[in-house]
Structure formats: C-alpha cells, structure tokens
Amino acid sequence: MSSFTKYCKIDGLELSAESVRDIQIINDKLELGDLLATMVVAFPFVEIFSQKMKPHKRIETINDYDWDTFANALLAVPTITRNRINMIAESRAFESNGKERQFWSCVEKASR
C-alpha cells in the first residue's frame, strides 16, 4: 500500500478497475522518480571520479563542477514526480464519484 493510499484512506472505499490501474501507474511514477533522483545524485560522482587524473586536478574538477545546476536538477525531481501524480489524480477525481471521488480529490490535493 502506497503512502498516499494510507494518507487518503476512506472507510468503505471500493476502487474501480481504472482507479486500481492508475494507483499502479502512480506507484510506478514514484519508483521512477526515486530512480531518477539516484541517477541525478550519482552522475557528478561518476563523471568526476571515473576519470584518471592527479589529485590536484581532481580537486580542481570538483571545485569547477556546476554544483548549482546539480542542485537545481536534484530539487526538480520531486516536483516533476508530484506534478505527474497530480495530473493522474485530477483526471480520476473528475471522472469518479462518491467515495472514489473523495479519495482522488485527497490524492490530488496532497500532490499539489
């Protein structure tokens, strides 16, 4: 069970097949977001430390690396993931009714 399904728990909720499918899609997007964040973090270290160079040159390379762009890229990953989840939840909330609509409205609000 995903954290958003726990957060937006509604007693007596029975999800349609479409909602179950979309929950799986959201879970996949969360997993891909985690993988993307891992790759973003790993990239500069692979780039800097995979090359053979003298210690003073490596220190220069570390110093000269564009760490601001790195930070911006890393900070963008959760925003991108949250926006993708929000798009799915907003669509499901619009297409659903009753308790299922309540659930998707909660997910949509939580992913803003």
PDB file of C-alpha atoms in Angstrom, residues 1-102:
ATOM      1  CA  MET A   1       0.000   0.000   0.000  1.00  0.00           C
ATOM      2  CA  SER A   2       1.365   3.388  -1.006  1.00  0.00           C
ATOM      3  CA  SER A   3       1.821   6.282   1.367  1.00  0.00           C
ATOM      4  CA  PHE A   4      -0.831   8.297  -0.482  1.00  0.00           C
ATOM      5  CA  THR A   5      -3.380   5.468  -0.154  1.00  0.00           C
ATOM      6  CA  LYS A   6      -2.712   5.414   3.589  1.00  0.00           C
ATOM      7  CA  TYR A   7      -2.916   9.216   3.814  1.00  0.00           C
ATOM      8  CA  CYS A   8      -6.174   9.347   1.840  1.00  0.00           C
ATOM      9  CA  LYS A   9      -7.766   6.290   3.466  1.00  0.00           C
ATOM     10  CA  ILE A  10     -11.555   6.331   3.225  1.00  0.00           C
ATOM     11  CA  ASP A  11     -13.577   3.689   5.069  1.00  0.00           C
ATOM     12  CA  GLY A  12     -15.703   1.536   2.796  1.00  0.00           C
ATOM     13  CA  LEU A  13     -13.925   2.678  -0.352  1.00  0.00           C
ATOM     14  CA  GLU A  14     -14.136   0.281  -3.277  1.00  0.00           C
ATOM     15  CA  LEU A  15     -11.962   1.305  -6.189  1.00  0.00           C
ATOM     16  CA  SER A  16     -12.897   0.760  -9.807  1.00  0.00           C
ATOM     17  CA  ALA A  17     -10.589  -1.149 -12.138  1.00  0.00           C
ATOM     18  CA  GLU A  18      -9.490   2.176 -13.637  1.00  0.00           C
ATOM     19  CA  SER A  19      -8.522   3.524 -10.223  1.00  0.00           C
ATOM     20  CA  VAL A  20      -6.601   0.371  -9.348  1.00  0.00           C
ATOM     21  CA  ARG A  21      -4.756   0.703 -12.670  1.00  0.00           C
ATOM     22  CA  ASP A  22      -3.996   4.382 -12.001  1.00  0.00           C
ATOM     23  CA  ILE A  23      -2.730   3.618  -8.493  1.00  0.00           C
ATOM     24  CA  GLN A  24      -0.264   1.189 -10.077  1.00  0.00           C
ATOM     25  CA  ILE A  25       0.754   3.866 -12.583  1.00  0.00           C
ATOM     26  CA  ILE A  26       1.307   6.309  -9.705  1.00  0.00           C
ATOM     27  CA  ASN A  27       3.372   3.716  -7.828  1.00  0.00           C
ATOM     28  CA  ASP A  28       5.461   3.234 -10.973  1.00  0.00           C
ATOM     29  CA  LYS A  29       5.963   7.000 -11.256  1.00  0.00           C
ATOM     30  CA  LEU A  30       7.056   7.177  -7.618  1.00  0.00           C
ATOM     31  CA  GLU A  31       9.548   4.390  -8.218  1.00  0.00           C
ATOM     32  CA  LEU A  32      10.855   6.043 -11.386  1.00  0.00           C
ATOM     33  CA  GLY A  33      11.175   9.334  -9.511  1.00  0.00           C
ATOM     34  CA  ASP A  34      13.319   7.606  -6.903  1.00  0.00           C
ATOM     35  CA  LEU A  35      15.466   6.059  -9.636  1.00  0.00           C
ATOM     36  CA  LEU A  36      15.840   9.408 -11.371  1.00  0.00           C
ATOM     37  CA  ALA A  37      16.916  11.066  -8.120  1.00  0.00           C
ATOM     38  CA  THR A  38      19.504   8.311  -7.601  1.00  0.00           C
ATOM     39  CA  MET A  39      20.852   8.803 -11.116  1.00  0.00           C
ATOM     40  CA  VAL A  40      20.997  12.577 -10.705  1.00  0.00           C
ATOM     41  CA  VAL A  41      22.954  12.149  -7.470  1.00  0.00           C
ATOM     42  CA  ALA A  42      25.319   9.571  -8.958  1.00  0.00           C
ATOM     43  CA  PHE A  43      26.089  11.407 -12.187  1.00  0.00           C
ATOM     44  CA  PRO A  44      28.597  14.010 -10.960  1.00  0.00           C
ATOM     45  CA  PHE A  45      30.452  11.460  -8.864  1.00  0.00           C
ATOM     46  CA  VAL A  46      30.770   9.064 -11.792  1.00  0.00           C
ATOM     47  CA  GLU A  47      31.805  11.924 -14.059  1.00  0.00           C
ATOM     48  CA  ILE A  48      34.412  13.245 -11.613  1.00  0.00           C
ATOM     49  CA  PHE A  49      35.814  10.021 -10.157  1.00  0.00           C
ATOM     50  CA  SER A  50      35.724   7.704 -13.165  1.00  0.00           C
ATOM     51  CA  GLN A  51      38.458   9.667 -14.923  1.00  0.00           C
ATOM     52  CA  LYS A  52      42.112   9.078 -14.198  1.00  0.00           C
ATOM     53  CA  MET A  53      43.753  12.272 -13.017  1.00  0.00           C
ATOM     54  CA  LYS A  54      46.212  13.597 -10.495  1.00  0.00           C
ATOM     55  CA  PRO A  55      44.814  14.568  -7.073  1.00  0.00           C
ATOM     56  CA  HIS A  56      45.227  18.319  -7.566  1.00  0.00           C
ATOM     57  CA  LYS A  57      43.414  18.107 -10.934  1.00  0.00           C
ATOM     58  CA  ARG A  58      40.573  16.129  -9.300  1.00  0.00           C
ATOM     59  CA  ILE A  59      40.206  18.848  -6.658  1.00  0.00           C
ATOM     60  CA  GLU A  60      40.033  21.440  -9.429  1.00  0.00           C
ATOM     61  CA  THR A  61      37.398  19.373 -11.234  1.00  0.00           C
ATOM     62  CA  ILE A  62      35.322  19.102  -8.056  1.00  0.00           C
ATOM     63  CA  ASN A  63      35.667  22.827  -7.463  1.00  0.00           C
ATOM     64  CA  ASP A  64      34.760  23.713 -11.058  1.00  0.00           C
ATOM     65  CA  TYR A  65      31.762  21.385 -11.285  1.00  0.00           C
ATOM     66  CA  ASP A  66      28.468  23.217 -11.769  1.00  0.00           C
ATOM     67  CA  TRP A  67      27.010  22.337  -8.375  1.00  0.00           C
ATOM     68  CA  ASP A  68      24.205  24.917  -8.724  1.00  0.00           C
ATOM     69  CA  THR A  69      22.831  23.141 -11.783  1.00  0.00           C
ATOM     70  CA  PHE A  70      23.255  19.823  -9.985  1.00  0.00           C
ATOM     71  CA  ALA A  71      21.253  21.130  -7.012  1.00  0.00           C
ATOM     72  CA  ASN A  72      18.521  22.540  -9.264  1.00  0.00           C
ATOM     73  CA  ALA A  73      18.228  19.225 -11.112  1.00  0.00           C
ATOM     74  CA  LEU A  74      18.055  17.261  -7.883  1.00  0.00           C
ATOM     75  CA  LEU A  75      15.445  19.594  -6.402  1.00  0.00           C
ATOM     76  CA  ALA A  76      13.336  19.351  -9.571  1.00  0.00           C
ATOM     77  CA  VAL A  77      12.867  15.572  -9.372  1.00  0.00           C
ATOM     78  CA  PRO A  78      10.237  15.539  -6.574  1.00  0.00           C
ATOM     79  CA  THR A  79       8.370  18.418  -8.234  1.00  0.00           C
ATOM     80  CA  ILE A  80       8.224  16.577 -11.553  1.00  0.00           C
ATOM     81  CA  THR A  81       7.057  13.375  -9.858  1.00  0.00           C
ATOM     82  CA  ARG A  82       4.427  15.211  -7.816  1.00  0.00           C
ATOM     83  CA  ASN A  83       3.127  17.022 -10.919  1.00  0.00           C
ATOM     84  CA  ARG A  84       2.727  13.737 -12.811  1.00  0.00           C
ATOM     85  CA  ILE A  85       0.843  12.212  -9.891  1.00  0.00           C
ATOM     86  CA  ASN A  86      -1.322  15.312  -9.619  1.00  0.00           C
ATOM     87  CA  MET A  87      -2.291  15.081 -13.287  1.00  0.00           C
ATOM     88  CA  ILE A  88      -3.477  11.480 -12.829  1.00  0.00           C
ATOM     89  CA  ALA A  89      -5.325  12.234  -9.588  1.00  0.00           C
ATOM     90  CA  GLU A  90      -7.012  15.309 -11.020  1.00  0.00           C
ATOM     91  CA  SER A  91      -8.249  13.320 -14.001  1.00  0.00           C
ATOM     92  CA  ARG A  92      -9.518  10.462 -11.806  1.00  0.00           C
ATOM     93  CA  ALA A  93     -11.264  12.898  -9.426  1.00  0.00           C
ATOM     94  CA  PHE A  94     -13.042  14.458 -12.394  1.00  0.00           C
ATOM     95  CA  GLU A  95     -14.124  11.068 -13.765  1.00  0.00           C
ATOM     96  CA  SER A  96     -15.134   9.471 -10.438  1.00  0.00           C
ATOM     97  CA  ASN A  97     -17.957   9.949  -7.988  1.00  0.00           C
ATOM     98  CA  GLY A  98     -18.802   9.215  -4.357  1.00  0.00           C
ATOM     99  CA  LYS A  99     -16.079   7.874  -2.081  1.00  0.00           C
ATOM    100  CA  GLU A 100     -13.809   7.234  -5.024  1.00  0.00           C
ATOM    101  CA  ARG A 101     -14.004  10.929  -5.948  1.00  0.00           C
ATOM    102  CA  GLN A 102     -13.214  11.837  -2.315  1.00  0.00           C
TER     103      GLN A 102
END
